[in-house]
Coordinates of N, CA, C and O in Angstrom, one line a residue:
M1 N -35.9 -6.7 -8.6 CA -34.7 -5.9 -7.5 C -33.5 -6.7 -8.5 O -33.3 -7.7 -9.7
A2 N -32.5 -5.6 -9.1 CA -31.2 -5.7 -9.0 C -30.2 -6.4 -8.7 O -30.6 -6.9 -7.9
A3 N -29.6 -7.3 -9.3 CA -28.3 -8.2 -8.9 C -27.3 -7.4 -8.2 O -26.8 -6.8 -9.1
K4 N -27.1 -8.2 -7.3 CA -26.0 -7.4 -7.0 C -24.6 -7.4 -7.3 O -24.2 -8.3 -8.1
R5 N -23.9 -6.3 -8.2 CA -22.4 -6.6 -8.7 C -21.8 -6.5 -7.7 O -20.9 -7.1 -8.3
I6 N -21.6 -6.5 -6.4 CA -20.4 -6.4 -5.8 C -20.5 -7.8 -4.8 O -20.8 -8.3 -4.5
P7 N -19.3 -9.2 -6.0 CA -19.2 -10.2 -5.3 C -18.7 -10.5 -3.7 O -17.7 -9.3 -3.3
S8 N -19.3 -10.9 -2.5 CA -19.6 -10.8 -1.2 C -18.1 -12.1 -1.6 O -18.6 -12.9 -1.5
G9 N -17.2 -11.5 -0.6 CA -16.4 -13.1 -0.4 C -15.0 -13.1 -0.9 O -14.5 -14.3 -0.8
Q10 N -14.7 -11.7 -2.4 CA -14.2 -12.2 -2.7 C -13.0 -11.6 -3.1 O -13.3 -10.2 -2.5
G11 N -11.9 -11.3 -3.8 CA -10.9 -10.6 -3.4 C -11.4 -9.7 -4.6 O -12.2 -9.5 -5.2
P12 N -10.8 -8.6 -4.9 CA -10.4 -7.5 -5.3 C -11.0 -7.6 -7.5 O -10.0 -8.6 -7.3
S13 N -11.6 -7.5 -8.0 CA -11.8 -7.5 -9.3 C -10.1 -7.5 -10.0 O -9.3 -6.5 -9.6
Q14 N -10.0 -7.9 -11.7 CA -8.8 -7.3 -12.5 C -8.8 -5.5 -12.5 O -7.8 -5.3 -12.6
R15 N -9.8 -5.5 -12.7 CA -10.2 -4.0 -13.2 C -9.5 -3.0 -11.5 O -8.7 -2.3 -11.6
Q16 N -9.9 -3.0 -10.3 CA -9.3 -3.0 -8.7 C -8.2 -2.9 -9.0 O -7.9 -2.2 -8.6
L17 N -7.4 -3.8 -9.0 CA -5.7 -4.1 -8.9 C -5.0 -3.4 -10.3 O -4.0 -2.9 -9.9
R18 N -5.5 -3.5 -11.5 CA -4.6 -2.8 -12.5 C -5.6 -1.0 -12.0 O -4.3 -0.3 -12.1
V19 N -6.7 -0.4 -11.9 CA -6.3 0.9 -11.7 C -5.4 1.0 -9.9 O -5.2 2.1 -10.5
G20 N -5.5 0.4 -9.5 CA -4.4 0.4 -8.1 C -3.3 0.6 -8.2 O -2.9 1.9 -7.5
E21 N -3.3 -0.4 -9.1 CA -1.6 -0.5 -10.1 C -1.4 1.4 -10.1 O -0.4 1.9 -10.4
L22 N -1.9 1.8 -11.1 CA -2.2 2.7 -11.8 C -1.8 4.3 -11.2 O -0.7 4.9 -11.1
I23 N -2.6 3.7 -10.0 CA -2.6 5.1 -9.5 C -1.4 4.8 -8.3 O -0.8 5.7 -8.6
R24 N -0.9 3.6 -8.3 CA 0.5 3.0 -7.2 C 1.9 4.6 -7.9 O 2.4 5.0 -6.8
R25 N 1.6 3.9 -8.7 CA 2.9 4.4 -10.2 C 2.8 6.2 -10.3 O 3.6 6.5 -10.1
T26 N 1.4 6.4 -10.7 CA 1.3 8.0 -10.9 C 2.0 8.8 -9.2 O 2.6 9.1 -9.6
L27 N 1.0 8.1 -7.9 CA 1.1 8.9 -7.0 C 3.1 9.0 -6.4 O 3.3 9.8 -6.1
S28 N 3.6 7.7 -6.8 CA 5.2 7.0 -6.8 C 5.6 8.2 -7.7 O 6.9 9.0 -7.7
D29 N 5.4 8.5 -8.6 CA 6.0 9.1 -9.7 C 6.0 10.7 -9.3 O 6.7 11.9 -9.0
V30 N 4.7 11.2 -8.8 CA 4.0 12.0 -8.4 C 5.3 13.2 -6.9 O 6.1 13.9 -7.2
L31 N 5.1 11.8 -6.2 CA 5.8 11.9 -5.2 C 7.6 12.2 -5.6 O 8.2 12.5 -4.8
N32 N 8.5 11.1 -6.3 CA 9.5 11.3 -6.3 C 9.7 12.6 -7.1 O 11.1 13.1 -7.3
R33 N 9.5 13.9 -7.9 CA 9.7 14.3 -8.6 C 9.5 15.8 -7.8 O 10.3 16.9 -8.5
G34 N 8.9 15.7 -6.6 CA 8.2 16.8 -5.8 C 7.7 17.7 -6.4 O 7.6 19.1 -5.8
E35 N 6.1 17.1 -7.2 CA 5.5 18.0 -7.5 C 4.4 19.0 -6.5 O 3.8 19.6 -7.4
I36 N 4.2 18.3 -5.7 CA 3.9 19.1 -4.3 C 4.1 20.2 -4.1 O 5.4 20.4 -3.4
H37 N 3.6 21.3 -3.4 CA 3.8 22.9 -3.3 C 4.2 22.7 -1.9 O 3.5 23.5 -1.4
D38 N 4.4 22.1 -1.4 CA 4.7 21.6 0.2 C 7.1 21.2 0.5 O 7.1 20.3 0.0
P39 N 7.6 22.6 0.3 CA 8.6 21.9 0.9 C 9.1 20.4 2.2 O 9.8 19.5 1.3
E40 N 8.2 20.5 3.3 CA 8.5 19.3 4.1 C 7.7 17.8 3.0 O 8.9 17.2 3.8
L41 N 7.3 18.2 2.7 CA 6.6 16.7 2.1 C 7.6 16.3 0.9 O 8.5 15.3 0.8
N42 N 8.2 17.4 0.4 CA 9.2 16.6 -0.7 C 9.9 16.6 -0.5 O 11.2 16.1 -1.0
A43 N 10.8 17.0 1.2 CA 11.8 16.9 1.8 C 12.0 15.0 2.4 O 13.1 14.7 2.7
M44 N 10.6 14.9 2.3 CA 10.6 13.7 2.7 C 10.3 12.1 1.8 O 9.5 12.1 1.0
P45 N 11.5 11.1 1.1 CA 10.9 10.6 0.8 C 10.5 9.2 1.0 O 10.9 8.5 2.7
I46 N 9.0 9.5 0.4 CA 7.8 8.2 0.8 C 8.0 7.1 0.0 O 7.8 7.6 -0.8
T47 N 7.8 5.6 0.5 CA 7.5 4.8 -0.5 C 5.7 4.7 -0.4 O 5.2 4.5 0.4
V48 N 5.2 4.8 -1.9 CA 3.7 3.8 -2.1 C 3.7 2.8 -1.8 O 4.3 2.2 -3.4
G49 N 3.1 1.7 -1.3 CA 3.1 0.0 -1.3 C 2.2 -0.1 -1.6 O 2.7 -1.6 -2.4
E50 N 1.1 0.0 -1.6 CA -0.2 -0.2 -2.3 C -0.9 0.4 -2.4 O -1.5 1.2 -0.9
V51 N -2.4 0.1 -2.9 CA -3.3 1.0 -3.6 C -4.6 0.3 -3.7 O -4.1 -0.8 -4.6
S52 N -5.3 0.1 -2.5 CA -6.6 -0.8 -3.2 C -7.6 0.2 -3.7 O -7.6 0.6 -2.8
C53 N -8.8 -0.3 -4.7 CA -9.4 0.2 -4.6 C -10.7 -0.5 -4.0 O -11.3 -1.3 -4.5
S54 N -11.7 0.5 -3.9 CA -12.9 0.2 -4.0 C -14.0 -0.5 -5.0 O -13.1 -0.4 -6.0
P55 N -14.8 -1.1 -5.1 CA -15.6 -2.1 -5.8 C -15.8 -1.1 -7.2 O -16.4 -0.8 -8.5
D56 N -16.6 0.0 -6.7 CA -16.6 1.7 -7.8 C -15.8 2.2 -7.9 O -16.0 2.8 -8.6
L57 N -13.9 1.8 -7.6 CA -13.2 3.0 -8.1 C -13.2 4.1 -7.6 O -12.6 5.0 -8.1
K58 N -14.0 4.7 -6.8 CA -14.4 5.8 -6.0 C -13.9 6.2 -4.7 O -13.6 7.2 -4.4
V59 N -13.3 5.4 -4.3 CA -11.8 5.3 -3.0 C -10.6 4.3 -3.0 O -11.1 3.3 -3.7
A60 N -9.7 5.5 -3.2 CA -8.6 4.5 -3.3 C -7.7 4.5 -1.9 O -7.5 6.1 -1.1
T61 N -7.1 3.3 -1.2 CA -7.1 3.5 0.2 C -5.0 3.2 -0.2 O -5.4 2.9 -0.9
V62 N -3.7 4.6 0.3 CA -2.9 4.2 -0.5 C -2.3 3.7 1.3 O -2.1 4.4 2.0
Y63 N -1.8 2.9 0.5 CA -0.5 2.1 2.1 C 0.8 2.8 2.0 O 1.6 2.9 0.6
V64 N 1.6 3.7 2.5 CA 2.7 4.5 2.9 C 3.6 4.0 3.4 O 2.8 4.3 4.7
M65 N 4.9 4.5 3.7 CA 5.5 4.1 4.1 C 7.1 5.8 4.1 O 7.5 5.2 2.8
P66 N 7.5 6.2 4.8 CA 8.7 6.9 4.7 C 9.9 6.1 5.1 O 9.7 5.3 5.7
L67 N 10.8 6.1 3.3 CA 12.1 5.0 3.0 C 13.2 5.2 4.1 O 13.1 6.0 4.5
L68 N 13.8 4.3 4.9 CA 14.1 4.0 5.4 C 14.4 5.2 7.3 O 15.2 5.5 7.4
G69 N 13.0 5.1 7.5 CA 12.3 5.4 8.7 C 13.0 6.6 8.7 O 13.3 7.0 10.2
S70 N 13.1 8.2 7.7 CA 13.3 8.7 7.7 C 12.5 10.4 8.3 O 13.1 11.1 9.1
A71 N 11.2 9.9 8.6 CA 10.0 10.5 9.9 C 8.9 9.9 10.1 O 9.3 8.7 9.7
P72 N 8.7 10.0 10.9 CA 7.5 9.1 11.7 C 6.6 9.0 10.5 O 6.2 9.5 9.7
V73 N 6.0 7.9 10.0 CA 5.0 7.4 9.1 C 3.8 8.4 9.5 O 2.6 9.1 8.6
E74 N 3.3 8.8 10.8 CA 2.5 9.4 11.3 C 2.3 10.7 10.6 O 1.6 11.6 10.0
D75 N 3.7 11.4 10.2 CA 3.8 12.8 9.4 C 3.8 12.8 8.1 O 3.7 13.1 7.5
A76 N 4.3 11.3 7.6 CA 4.0 11.3 6.2 C 2.2 11.2 6.0 O 2.3 11.3 4.7
V77 N 1.8 10.7 6.5 CA 0.5 10.3 6.2 C -0.4 11.4 6.4 O -1.2 12.2 5.8
R78 N 0.3 12.1 7.3 CA -1.1 13.9 7.5 C -0.4 14.8 6.8 O -1.0 15.3 6.4
L79 N 1.1 14.6 6.3 CA 1.7 15.6 5.5 C 0.7 15.6 3.6 O 0.0 16.4 3.2
L80 N 0.5 13.9 3.5 CA -0.1 13.3 2.2 C -2.0 14.0 2.5 O -2.2 14.3 1.5
A81 N -2.4 12.9 3.6 CA -3.7 13.7 3.9 C -4.0 14.7 3.4 O -5.0 15.7 2.8
K82 N -2.9 16.2 3.9 CA -2.9 17.5 4.2 C -3.1 17.9 2.2 O -4.0 19.1 1.7
H83 N -2.7 17.2 1.6 CA -2.5 17.5 0.0 C -3.1 16.3 -0.7 O -3.0 16.7 -1.8
K84 N -4.1 15.6 0.2 CA -4.9 15.2 -1.1 C -5.7 15.7 -1.6 O -5.6 15.1 -3.2
G85 N -6.2 16.7 -2.2 CA -6.6 17.5 -3.4 C -6.0 17.3 -4.3 O -6.7 17.3 -5.4
E86 N -4.7 18.3 -4.1 CA -4.0 18.0 -5.0 C -3.5 17.0 -5.9 O -3.3 16.6 -6.8
L87 N -3.4 15.7 -4.9 CA -3.1 14.4 -5.3 C -4.1 13.7 -5.9 O -3.4 13.6 -7.3
R88 N -5.1 14.1 -5.7 CA -6.2 13.6 -6.4 C -6.5 14.5 -8.0 O -6.8 13.5 -8.3
H89 N -6.1 15.3 -7.5 CA -6.4 16.3 -8.8 C -4.9 15.7 -10.5 O -5.3 15.5 -11.6
R90 N -3.8 15.7 -10.0 CA -3.1 14.9 -10.6 C -3.3 13.5 -11.5 O -2.8 13.0 -12.2
I91 N -3.8 12.1 -10.2 CA -4.4 11.4 -10.7 C -5.1 11.6 -11.9 O -5.0 10.9 -12.5
G92 N -6.6 12.2 -11.8 CA -7.2 12.3 -12.4 C -6.7 13.3 -14.0 O -7.7 12.2 -14.9
R93 N -5.9 13.8 -14.1 CA -5.0 14.3 -15.2 C -4.3 13.3 -15.9 O -4.5 13.2 -16.9
E94 N -3.9 12.5 -14.6 CA -2.9 11.3 -15.6 C -3.9 10.2 -16.2 O -3.3 9.2 -16.9
L95 N -4.4 9.8 -15.4 CA -5.6 8.5 -15.7 C -7.5 8.6 -16.2 O -7.6 9.7 -16.3
T96 N -7.3 8.0 -17.3 CA -8.3 7.6 -17.6 C -9.7 7.3 -17.0 O -9.8 6.5 -17.6
L97 N -9.8 7.9 -15.8 CA -10.8 7.5 -15.1 C -12.0 8.3 -15.6 O -11.5 9.4 -15.2
K98 N -13.6 7.9 -14.8 CA -14.3 8.7 -15.4 C -15.0 9.3 -14.1 O -15.0 10.6 -13.8
Y99 N -14.3 8.6 -12.6 CA -14.2 9.4 -11.5 C -12.4 10.0 -11.2 O -12.2 8.8 -11.1
A100 N -11.3 10.6 -10.3 CA -10.5 10.3 -9.8 C -11.0 10.0 -8.0 O -12.0 10.5 -7.4
P101 N -10.1 8.7 -7.5 CA -10.8 8.1 -6.4 C -10.4 9.2 -5.4 O -9.9 10.3 -5.3
D102 N -11.2 9.1 -4.2 CA -10.8 10.0 -3.3 C -10.0 9.1 -2.2 O -10.1 8.0 -2.3
L103 N -8.7 9.8 -1.8 CA -7.2 9.7 -1.5 C -7.3 9.1 -0.2 O -8.0 9.8 1.0
R104 N -7.5 7.9 0.6 CA -6.9 7.8 2.2 C -6.3 7.2 2.1 O -5.3 5.7 1.8
F105 N -5.1 7.6 3.3 CA -3.7 7.0 3.5 C -3.3 6.9 4.8 O -4.1 6.8 5.7
R106 N -2.8 5.2 4.6 CA -2.6 4.4 6.0 C -1.3 4.4 6.6 O -0.1 3.9 4.7
P107 N -0.4 4.1 7.5 CA 0.3 3.3 7.2 C 0.8 2.4 6.6 O -0.5 1.2 6.7
D108 N 1.8 2.0 6.1 CA 2.1 0.5 5.5 C 2.8 -0.2 5.9 O 3.8 0.1 6.5
E109 N 2.2 -1.8 7.1 CA 2.4 -2.3 7.9 C 3.0 -3.4 7.1 O 3.0 -4.5 8.2
T110 N 3.5 -4.0 6.2 CA 3.8 -5.0 5.4 C 5.5 -5.2 6.5 O 5.6 -6.6 6.6
F111 N 6.2 -4.3 6.1 CA 7.4 -4.5 6.6 C 7.5 -5.2 8.3 O 8.0 -6.0 8.6
D112 N 6.3 -4.8 8.5 CA 5.7 -4.8 10.1 C 6.1 -6.3 10.4 O 6.0 -7.5 11.0
R113 N 5.2 -7.3 9.4 CA 4.5 -8.3 9.3 C 6.1 -9.0 8.7 O 5.8 -10.4 9.4
L114 N 6.9 -8.7 7.9 CA 7.4 -9.4 7.3 C 8.2 -9.4 8.7 O 8.7 -11.1 9.1
D115 N 8.7 -8.5 9.2 CA 9.7 -8.8 10.6 C 9.1 -9.8 11.4 O 9.7 -10.4 11.7
E116 N 7.7 -10.2 11.8 CA 7.7 -10.6 13.1 C 7.4 -12.2 12.0 O 7.6 -12.9 12.7
T117 N 6.9 -12.0 10.6 CA 7.0 -13.6 10.8 C 8.4 -14.2 10.2 O 8.6 -15.3 10.6
R118 N 9.5 -13.2 10.1 CA 10.9 -14.2 10.2 C 10.9 -14.3 11.4 O 11.9 -15.8 11.9
R119 N 10.9 -13.2 12.8 CA 11.5 -13.4 14.1 C 9.9 -14.6 14.7 O 10.9 -16.1 15.2
L120 N 9.1 -15.6 14.1 CA 8.2 -17.1 14.0 C 9.2 -17.6 13.3 O 9.1 -19.0 14.2
F121 N 9.7 -17.7 12.3 CA 10.3 -18.9 12.0 C 11.5 -18.8 12.2 O 12.1 -20.2 12.3
A122 N 12.4 -18.0 13.0 CA 13.6 -18.3 13.6 C 13.3 -19.4 14.5 O 14.4 -20.1 15.5
D123 N 12.0 -19.2 15.7 CA 12.3 -20.1 16.5 C 12.3 -21.5 16.6 O 11.6 -21.6 15.9
P124 N 12.7 -21.5 17.4 CA 13.3 -23.1 17.8 C 12.3 -24.5 17.9 O 12.0 -25.3 17.0
T125 N 10.8 -24.1 18.1 CA 10.2 -24.5 18.0 C 9.8 -24.6 16.7 O 9.0 -25.6 16.7
V126 N 8.9 -23.5 16.5 CA 8.7 -23.3 15.0 C 9.8 -24.3 13.9 O 8.9 -24.7 13.0
Q127 N 10.7 -24.2 14.5 CA 11.6 -24.9 13.4 C 11.8 -26.3 13.3 O 11.6 -27.5 12.4
R128 N 11.3 -26.6 14.2 CA 11.3 -27.8 14.9 C 10.2 -28.9 13.9 O 9.6 -30.4 13.4
D129 N 8.8 -27.2 14.1 CA 7.5 -28.3 14.0 C 7.4 -28.2 12.3 O 6.9 -29.1 11.7
I130 N 8.2 -27.3 11.7 CA 8.0 -27.6 10.4 C 9.1 -28.3 9.5 O 9.0 -28.3 8.0
A131 N 10.1 -28.9 10.6 CA 11.7 -30.3 9.9 C 10.4 -31.4 9.0 O 9.5 -31.3 9.3
R132 N 11.2 -31.5 7.5 CA 10.6 -32.5 7.0 C 11.1 -33.6 7.8 O 12.5 -33.8 8.9
P133 N 10.0 -35.0 7.5 CA 10.5 -35.9 8.8 C 11.7 -36.5 8.4 O 12.2 -36.6 7.2
G134 N 12.8 -37.1 9.1 CA 13.7 -37.6 8.9 C 15.3 -36.0 8.7 O 16.2 -37.2 9.3
E135 N 14.7 -35.8 8.7 CA 15.8 -34.1 8.7 C 16.5 -34.2 10.5 O 17.4 -34.1 10.8
E136 N 14.8 -34.6 11.9 CA 15.7 -34.3 13.0 C 16.4 -35.8 13.5 O 17.4 -35.9 14.1
D137 N 16.1 -36.6 12.7 CA 17.3 -38.0 13.0 C 18.5 -37.3 12.3 O 19.6 -38.0 13.1
E138 N 18.8 -37.0 11.9 CA 20.4 -36.7 11.0 C 21.0 -35.5 11.9 O 22.3 -35.4 11.5
E139 N 20.6 -34.7 12.1 CA 20.6 -34.0 13.0 C 21.3 -34.1 14.5 O 22.6 -33.8 14.7
E140 N 21.2 -35.3 14.8 CA 21.5 -35.7 16.2 C 21.8 -37.0 16.3 O 22.7 -37.0 15.4

């Protein structure tokens, strides 16, 4: 029996991270230059926050968000999914990979989590709990 090649419980490999970043840059450039043949997509400024690749590099999950709330994120995901064949072709042409990965587009929820984290840290109870010992005595 062959050894299991996919490490379980570990994060992505250096290769997955490197390929994900190359795909992110390529997609960002293609979208910035408006190279997709869809005026609706080209009119929408989209940021590509992150790309995570499967261990075999055949699937890339792309996390996207329209800039400054210029459009609903669902519209951006729908339009990108509609043109994923053309985007995949561009990635295959730009990068030297054995296979151009299948692209899956998802909303980037990083900013929502960041807002929630800020809200939690602003809570007086949390502020009290994370204060250094002795700081409470100085304030009173």
